[in-house]
Amino acid sequence: MIKLHLYFIGCLLLLNVVSMGQTGVSRRKMGESGLARASSGAGEDIVFDQYIQQALSLWKTPGLSVVVVKDDKVVFRKAYGVVELGKAVPFTTTTISVCASTTKAMTAVCMGMLVDEGKVKWTDRLQDVLPSFRLYDPYVTAELRVKDLFTHNAGLGNADMLWVYGYSRDEILRRMRTLKPAYSFRSSFIYQNLMYVVAGELIHHLTGQSWEDFITQRLFTPLGMRHTYASYQRSAAEGSHEVPHFMINDSIQSIPSFTYDGVGPAGGVWSCADDMDKWMMFMLDSATTPDGRRLLTAGVYKELFKPQSIVTEEEFYPTQRLTHPHWTTYGLGWFQEDYRGKMVNFHTGSLDGAVAILGLLPSEHVGIYVFGNLDHSEVRHALMYKAMDLWGFHDNSRDWSADFYALYKGLKDEARKKEKEKEASRLPNANPSLPLAAYAGQYTNETYGDAVITLSNDTLVMLLPNAIRLKLKPWNYDTFEGDFDYTWWGKSSVTFALNSDGKVAAFDKDGVEYTLIPGKAEGAR
């Protein structure tokens, strides 16, 4: 009975997808009736503008830009606030901002082009088209398909530190061979970025072009996205860039901008509200360019939005507590859910101090994109659902901003309570087993590289790749609390292990084990 029940659920999902795909036919051929429908919601722009202003006063996001499309027309585009707190530089619709993980759908489209050209198939074994690639499990290496690069269910856990540590894409792929599976192949879902990096390298391998050049020439240029770039460096000549901000000790502060070239195909695109309407209309209009060319066949276009993986409750967004979706899935670069009986394809983007969100309501031909310059400012979710309510359902009854603010405030309060409880659990006078100098040395992890610990001014300092530093403070016996130089990264837990001789042999940092390199115990410096 359970299998039969799941079968019927699958059939319903498939019917929904087929219906959704049929709405992707070109609206440019609709004529006057389509334009009339687009103008039927007069006044939504004024309501939405007022709503955003009220929401920003609640969420305290310094700067924001928003664009909404409906039936192949821009129905709303506006920016608010400033690029950086304390400076009178306005955040505009031309302010270049990071797309972050909303890049993933773009990389999937690029692969789709190669599928259409016959250079690769979604079902090809990766071993056949990228022979040098390996994973830890030989079975997964042999059975991994091209499509598995996009669906977050190949068994990998989150190993984002590989690109945070500044490794090149070649080096990331090499080190992925040492990542042990977090779950069995295709049995669950853990969101991660590395497989999209592999997808970018496959594009390079198949075409001889870098991912950056391919996506620029084959996607941005045909769509007329003249202010969209495949890396921060390529956008350097633009006059306005967002400045990231973070809430530090209950105070919003600007932080340095970070760029991670290694993760480009998973989150490296930079753009602005003046360009994102073109991307949304392209995706809502069966991958059709402004001059009427189809960049993808109908079959490949449908495949992008077909549910590929079931997203677990733990891996979906907390917003589900209020939107109550009946199903949550992942396509090729898109989170998916049902909302008010309609299919929604969406994705967030997050990088240190900056956020983005893209939401598509295909049946109503509505899309919204939001950029913001405050870390995990979840006003983005509120604006996405509000725009869908206004332009998709002509409904202004729900205050998503207030509701989501209460939800996320509750989650933060709960996290702070647990942190206080953890602090209260510390034993008094639980000093380290050894003098601090005994913990110094050079340690290594096969996947993540070396960590060098030195003693400086009676404080242990850990140096990780990409010049990332932590100061270690004794917390509970041989467990230390690590404070990053980048305070907005929070804290890290480091627990040392002693060998049978009572000497330090290894440490565990947030679940990753590093072993002392023989002869590399360094002592004080």
XYZ file of C-alpha atoms in Angstrom:
525
model
C 0.000 0.000 0.000
C 2.821 2.393 0.795
C 4.442 1.776 -2.593
C 1.083 2.259 -4.327
C 0.505 5.511 -2.438
C 3.941 6.817 -3.445
C 3.254 5.801 -7.039
C 0.098 7.943 -7.145
C 1.946 10.870 -5.573
C 4.585 10.538 -8.279
C 1.898 10.522 -10.972
C 0.342 13.688 -9.561
C 3.732 15.406 -9.485
C 4.392 14.397 -13.069
C 1.019 15.728 -14.200
C 1.758 19.002 -12.420
C 5.114 19.244 -14.167
C 3.602 18.501 -17.576
C 0.978 21.168 -16.945
C 3.685 23.586 -15.816
C 5.763 22.858 -18.904
C 2.825 23.638 -21.158
C 2.573 27.127 -19.663
C 6.064 27.811 -20.952
C 4.896 28.434 -24.531
C 5.884 31.833 -25.823
C 3.711 34.685 -24.541
C 5.161 36.853 -27.268
C 2.704 35.125 -29.641
C -0.357 35.812 -27.501
C -1.248 39.181 -28.956
C -3.424 41.777 -27.308
C -5.267 39.392 -24.985
C -2.023 38.567 -23.182
C -1.166 42.236 -22.787
C -4.605 42.945 -21.428
C -4.133 40.332 -18.729
C -0.767 41.854 -17.854
C -2.386 45.218 -17.177
C -5.366 43.853 -15.297
C -3.670 44.229 -11.921
C -3.374 48.021 -11.880
C -2.235 49.269 -8.518
C -0.138 46.252 -7.487
C 3.029 48.263 -8.072
C 1.959 50.967 -5.620
C 0.882 48.415 -3.019
C 4.148 46.482 -3.406
C 6.280 49.621 -3.174
C 4.642 50.640 0.095
C 4.916 47.100 1.391
C 8.664 46.925 0.685
C 9.300 50.196 2.487
C 7.470 48.945 5.560
C 9.276 45.609 5.409
C 12.717 47.226 5.213
C 12.060 49.234 8.343
C 11.381 45.946 10.128
C 14.243 43.874 8.696
C 16.824 46.729 8.708
C 18.326 45.692 5.391
C 20.580 48.604 4.277
C 20.013 48.214 0.535
C 17.735 46.262 -1.763
C 16.693 46.015 -5.398
C 13.623 44.224 -6.727
C 12.260 43.401 -10.157
C 8.967 41.655 -10.977
C 7.863 40.392 -14.391
C 4.447 39.263 -15.577
C 3.468 38.105 -19.068
C 6.769 39.178 -20.631
C 6.617 42.655 -19.156
C 8.419 44.323 -16.264
C 5.609 45.327 -13.899
C 7.815 46.502 -11.041
C 11.440 47.551 -10.700
C 12.850 49.652 -7.907
C 15.740 49.933 -5.460
C 15.858 51.095 -1.867
C 18.362 52.230 0.723
C 22.107 52.552 0.398
C 25.061 50.550 -0.874
C 26.799 50.938 2.485
C 25.558 52.105 5.868
C 26.891 55.500 6.829
C 27.491 56.577 3.243
C 25.036 58.457 1.054
C 25.469 56.210 -1.985
C 22.075 54.898 -3.082
C 21.444 51.262 -3.870
C 20.057 51.338 -7.414
C 18.699 48.911 -9.969
C 22.145 49.067 -11.618
C 24.049 48.194 -8.419
C 26.033 45.044 -9.157
C 25.188 42.343 -6.617
C 26.012 38.689 -6.155
C 23.547 36.146 -7.526
C 25.229 33.470 -5.372
C 23.381 30.138 -5.623
C 20.775 31.443 -8.052
C 23.704 30.894 -10.446
C 23.013 27.150 -10.330
C 20.023 27.349 -12.665
C 22.184 29.221 -15.185
C 24.828 26.492 -15.139
C 22.083 23.895 -15.661
C 20.885 25.805 -18.737
C 24.454 25.812 -20.085
C 24.631 22.038 -19.714
C 21.237 21.778 -21.361
C 22.622 23.540 -24.430
C 25.335 20.890 -24.695
C 22.704 18.161 -24.335
C 20.807 19.693 -27.243
C 24.007 19.827 -29.306
C 24.662 16.124 -28.710
C 27.913 16.726 -26.852
C 26.562 15.008 -23.756
C 23.426 13.316 -22.394
C 21.858 13.771 -18.975
C 22.120 10.000 -18.572
C 25.796 9.705 -19.568
C 28.072 8.170 -16.964
C 30.377 10.906 -15.765
C 33.277 8.470 -16.087
C 32.642 8.332 -19.835
C 32.620 12.101 -20.385
C 35.006 13.261 -17.626
C 37.312 10.239 -17.101
C 39.599 11.927 -14.589
C 36.832 12.503 -12.034
C 36.636 10.211 -9.007
C 34.680 10.043 -5.776
C 35.559 8.102 -2.625
C 33.140 5.258 -3.355
C 34.089 3.327 -6.545
C 30.468 2.306 -7.080
C 29.263 5.914 -7.042
C 32.134 6.902 -9.331
C 31.044 4.241 -11.823
C 27.303 4.970 -11.642
C 27.268 8.778 -11.327
C 25.419 10.389 -14.247
C 25.637 13.904 -15.615
C 22.213 14.727 -14.187
C 23.430 13.746 -10.697
C 25.691 16.811 -10.728
C 22.599 19.009 -10.381
C 20.337 17.173 -7.917
C 22.141 17.136 -4.522
C 21.507 13.433 -3.922
C 24.764 11.722 -4.897
C 25.824 11.080 -1.294
C 28.029 14.116 -0.650
C 27.737 16.116 2.531
C 28.456 19.808 2.721
C 32.155 20.334 2.027
C 32.056 24.052 1.235
C 35.312 24.711 3.049
C 37.124 23.415 -0.030
C 36.218 26.557 -1.955
C 36.284 28.802 1.102
C 39.905 27.717 1.570
C 40.628 29.103 -1.876
C 41.456 25.921 -3.766
C 41.274 26.008 -7.571
C 38.578 24.006 -9.338
C 41.122 21.411 -10.445
C 42.275 21.028 -6.858
C 38.702 20.862 -5.561
C 37.942 17.989 -7.942
C 41.113 16.191 -6.891
C 40.304 16.531 -3.194
C 36.718 15.360 -3.693
C 38.143 11.859 -4.136
C 38.765 11.765 -0.394
C 35.268 12.847 0.714
C 33.518 9.949 2.402
C 29.797 9.648 1.621
C 27.384 11.255 4.069
C 24.592 8.897 2.936
C 24.100 6.205 0.330
C 23.850 7.120 -3.335
C 20.504 8.750 -4.292
C 18.910 7.782 -0.978
C 18.519 11.266 0.502
C 19.229 14.949 -0.102
C 21.956 17.234 1.259
C 22.371 20.595 -0.405
C 25.948 21.293 -1.457
C 27.923 23.267 -4.044
C 30.745 21.017 -5.181
C 28.867 19.033 -7.817
C 28.040 22.256 -9.645
C 31.752 23.016 -9.663
C 32.209 19.631 -11.350
C 29.476 20.594 -13.850
C 31.402 23.744 -14.706
C 34.555 21.730 -15.276
C 32.626 19.303 -17.473
C 31.461 22.241 -19.600
C 35.105 23.296 -19.898
C 36.159 19.751 -20.820
C 33.450 19.371 -23.492
C 33.840 22.775 -25.124
C 37.398 23.899 -24.500
C 35.967 27.112 -23.046
C 36.076 28.109 -19.413
C 32.709 28.111 -17.665
C 33.044 31.897 -17.424
C 33.494 32.357 -21.171
C 30.805 29.831 -22.095
C 28.069 31.294 -19.913
C 28.937 34.819 -21.027
C 28.921 34.071 -24.755
C 26.122 31.504 -24.884
C 23.713 32.882 -22.279
C 24.319 36.461 -21.144
C 25.061 37.879 -24.603
C 22.021 36.398 -26.444
C 19.748 37.591 -23.613
C 21.175 41.110 -23.760
C 22.397 40.892 -20.152
C 25.102 43.521 -20.581
C 25.604 44.046 -16.862
C 25.845 40.412 -15.802
C 29.217 38.835 -15.149
C 30.594 35.361 -14.459
C 32.891 36.672 -11.703
C 33.353 39.698 -9.500
C 36.599 40.523 -11.286
C 34.803 40.788 -14.628
C 32.409 43.328 -13.131
C 35.174 45.573 -11.766
C 34.554 48.383 -14.259
C 30.936 48.837 -13.121
C 30.295 52.009 -11.155
C 28.273 50.574 -8.275
C 28.734 47.366 -6.275
C 26.852 46.276 -3.192
C 28.741 46.323 0.105
C 27.940 43.324 2.316
C 26.653 43.785 5.867
C 26.292 41.544 8.873
C 24.532 41.756 12.217
C 27.382 41.709 14.750
C 26.444 41.937 18.428
C 23.006 43.275 17.488
C 24.546 46.002 15.342
C 24.537 46.032 11.527
C 28.054 46.578 10.217
C 29.640 46.515 6.784
C 32.165 43.730 6.212
C 34.826 43.134 3.553
C 33.683 41.682 0.241
C 34.751 38.099 -0.342
C 34.998 36.424 -3.722
C 35.554 32.716 -4.215
C 36.584 31.922 -7.774
C 36.579 28.170 -7.194
C 32.829 28.009 -6.657
C 31.891 30.016 -9.768
C 29.501 27.537 -11.479
C 27.614 27.098 -8.197
C 27.427 30.731 -7.137
C 29.774 33.092 -8.964
C 27.514 35.276 -11.152
C 27.103 39.009 -10.406
C 24.281 41.070 -11.873
C 21.657 43.721 -11.121
C 17.904 44.271 -11.171
C 18.168 45.911 -14.590
C 19.310 42.586 -16.070
C 17.466 39.944 -14.079
C 14.127 40.609 -15.775
C 15.693 39.253 -18.977
C 16.765 36.050 -17.223
C 13.340 35.519 -15.647
C 11.412 36.131 -18.851
C 13.773 33.761 -20.660
C 13.043 31.009 -18.127
C 9.295 31.688 -18.111
C 9.160 31.774 -21.910
C 10.537 28.336 -22.861
C 14.139 29.593 -23.027
C 13.328 32.136 -25.716
C 15.596 35.157 -26.275
C 14.243 38.710 -26.754
C 14.647 38.319 -30.526
C 12.598 35.106 -30.556
C 15.303 32.421 -30.678
C 14.970 29.228 -28.631
C 18.228 28.411 -26.829
C 16.885 25.062 -25.574
C 14.619 22.460 -27.122
C 11.263 21.853 -25.489
C 12.455 18.531 -24.033
C 15.530 19.957 -22.341
C 13.572 22.973 -21.083
C 11.007 20.680 -19.426
C 13.768 18.566 -17.890
C 15.109 21.585 -15.996
C 11.847 21.930 -14.061
C 10.971 18.259 -13.689
C 11.250 17.210 -9.998
C 14.461 15.197 -9.718
C 14.968 14.796 -5.952
C 12.722 14.770 -2.916
C 13.935 17.494 -0.546
C 13.748 16.420 3.086
C 12.050 18.615 5.657
C 15.426 19.222 7.331
C 16.962 20.492 4.076
C 14.088 22.756 3.035
C 13.537 26.321 4.203
C 11.966 27.219 7.566
C 9.317 29.095 5.563
C 7.576 25.736 5.118
C 6.254 26.145 8.669
C 3.989 28.909 7.371
C 3.484 28.087 3.679
C 2.675 24.408 4.371
C 3.713 22.852 1.042
C 2.427 19.358 0.307
C 5.655 18.446 -1.481
C 9.176 19.851 -1.741
C 11.467 18.808 -4.568
C 14.567 19.917 -6.462
C 14.811 20.227 -10.239
C 17.993 21.094 -12.103
C 19.065 24.200 -10.196
C 15.635 24.928 -8.654
C 13.945 24.277 -5.332
C 10.287 23.471 -5.889
C 7.080 23.456 -3.875
C 3.355 23.901 -4.265
C 1.903 27.256 -3.208
C -1.826 27.979 -3.323
C -2.263 24.997 -5.615
C 0.406 26.139 -8.089
C 3.958 24.969 -8.709
C 6.727 27.349 -7.644
C 10.328 27.115 -8.850
C 12.720 29.207 -6.792
C 16.189 29.478 -5.341
C 17.952 31.606 -2.787
C 21.495 32.891 -2.980
C 23.662 33.677 0.038
C 27.245 34.840 0.361
C 28.927 36.597 3.283
C 26.786 39.665 3.932
C 24.592 39.460 0.825
C 21.414 37.682 -0.281
C 19.337 37.040 -3.376
C 16.187 35.146 -4.265
C 14.536 34.208 -7.558
C 10.984 32.908 -7.674
C 8.928 31.771 -10.661
C 5.184 31.084 -10.705
C 4.997 29.573 -14.200
C 1.247 29.031 -14.412
C 0.665 32.753 -13.860
C 3.783 33.746 -15.823
C 5.134 35.706 -12.841
C 8.736 36.056 -11.717
C 10.468 38.036 -8.972
C 14.129 38.663 -8.212
C 15.498 40.336 -5.076
C 19.034 41.448 -4.205
C 19.932 42.575 -0.664
C 23.097 43.534 1.205
C 22.465 42.101 4.679
C 23.464 38.539 5.541
C 20.484 36.170 5.529
C 17.933 38.957 5.442
C 14.887 36.760 5.011
C 12.793 39.678 3.880
C 13.628 38.123 0.496
C 11.196 35.264 1.149
C 8.497 37.674 2.276
C 8.815 39.737 -0.904
C 8.764 36.650 -3.109
C 5.487 35.353 -1.704
C 3.980 38.855 -1.560
C 4.753 39.450 -5.238
C 3.199 36.098 -6.132
C 0.130 36.956 -4.084
C -0.271 40.345 -5.777
C 0.474 39.515 -9.406
C -0.369 35.826 -9.405
C -3.485 35.728 -7.239
C -4.531 39.419 -6.873
C -4.527 39.010 -3.109
C -3.129 41.481 -0.579
C -4.363 39.822 2.600
C -1.212 38.186 4.018
C 1.595 40.093 5.735
C 4.448 37.716 4.971
C 7.031 40.175 6.255
C 5.614 40.266 9.777
C 4.957 36.526 9.810
C 8.416 35.524 8.555
C 10.083 38.052 10.851
C 8.394 36.418 13.842
C 9.379 32.967 12.535
C 13.064 33.763 12.054
C 13.264 35.782 15.264
C 11.938 32.736 17.088
C 14.605 30.551 15.484
C 17.349 32.995 16.483
C 16.019 33.226 20.030
C 15.980 29.441 20.237
C 19.590 29.234 19.014
C 20.698 31.816 21.572
C 18.932 29.904 24.330
C 20.771 26.705 23.367
C 24.073 28.581 23.299
C 23.458 29.853 26.827
C 22.550 26.345 27.971
C 25.763 25.023 26.440
C 27.778 27.705 28.207
C 26.085 26.855 31.496
C 27.052 23.207 31.083
C 30.768 23.969 31.280
C 32.499 22.444 34.259
C 34.340 24.871 36.561
C 38.154 24.790 36.486
C 38.147 22.409 33.505
C 41.631 23.386 32.363
C 43.490 21.795 29.421
C 45.338 18.560 30.171
C 48.677 19.939 28.956
C 50.523 23.256 28.767
C 49.305 25.307 25.794
C 52.625 24.883 23.982
C 52.005 21.144 23.777
C 49.070 21.690 21.414
C 51.110 23.649 18.877
C 52.216 21.954 15.680
C 51.370 21.259 12.062
C 48.330 19.081 11.486
C 46.808 17.789 8.267
C 43.584 16.490 6.783
C 43.575 14.624 3.495
C 40.626 16.592 2.153
C 41.064 20.087 3.530
C 44.830 20.439 3.822
C 47.071 21.661 6.635
C 46.318 23.542 9.833
C 49.217 25.140 11.687
C 48.776 25.939 15.382
C 51.211 28.286 17.107
C 51.424 29.807 20.564
C 51.572 33.589 20.516
C 51.276 35.779 23.630
C 49.837 32.875 25.613
C 47.140 32.271 22.998
C 46.887 29.377 20.579
C 46.351 30.553 16.997
C 45.245 28.233 14.174
C 46.136 29.134 10.589
C 44.116 27.455 7.846
C 44.383 27.735 4.036
C 43.468 31.067 2.435
C 44.889 32.917 5.463
C 41.925 31.992 7.672
C 42.804 32.346 11.354
C 41.196 31.325 14.614
C 42.198 32.183 18.156
C 41.667 29.186 20.418
C 40.433 29.701 23.960
C 40.291 26.849 26.503
C 36.669 25.908 26.985
C 36.336 22.476 28.582
C 39.456 20.363 29.254
C 40.939 19.606 25.803
C 38.103 21.286 23.936
C 38.837 24.823 22.792
C 36.549 27.482 21.382
C 37.814 29.065 18.175
C 37.100 32.689 17.296
C 37.604 33.550 13.630
C 39.275 36.791 12.645
C 36.111 37.225 10.589
C 33.877 37.537 13.636
C 30.686 37.137 11.591
C 31.688 33.525 10.903
C 30.812 32.677 14.477
C 32.699 30.174 16.589
C 34.336 26.836 15.959
C 34.778 23.892 18.321
C 38.218 22.238 18.436
C 38.797 19.110 20.549
C 42.290 17.626 20.862
C 42.987 13.904 21.290
C 45.945 12.485 23.204
C 47.819 9.272 22.384
C 48.836 6.534 24.822
C 51.907 8.561 25.766
C 49.768 11.470 26.858
C 50.832 13.648 23.921
C 48.634 15.458 21.442
C 48.070 13.333 18.341
C 45.112 14.942 16.572
C 42.205 17.330 16.848
C 38.617 17.434 15.662
C 37.378 20.755 14.256
C 33.622 20.820 13.799
C 33.551 17.145 12.845
C 36.680 17.177 10.660
C 39.716 15.292 12.029
C 43.265 16.573 11.609
C 46.289 14.497 12.608
C 49.627 15.809 13.819
C 52.351 15.478 11.208
C 55.243 13.525 12.831
C 58.106 15.812 13.717
C 55.933 18.919 13.301
C 55.148 19.643 16.951
C 56.379 23.218 17.092
C 55.990 24.515 20.603
C 55.895 28.209 21.397
C 56.752 30.927 18.880
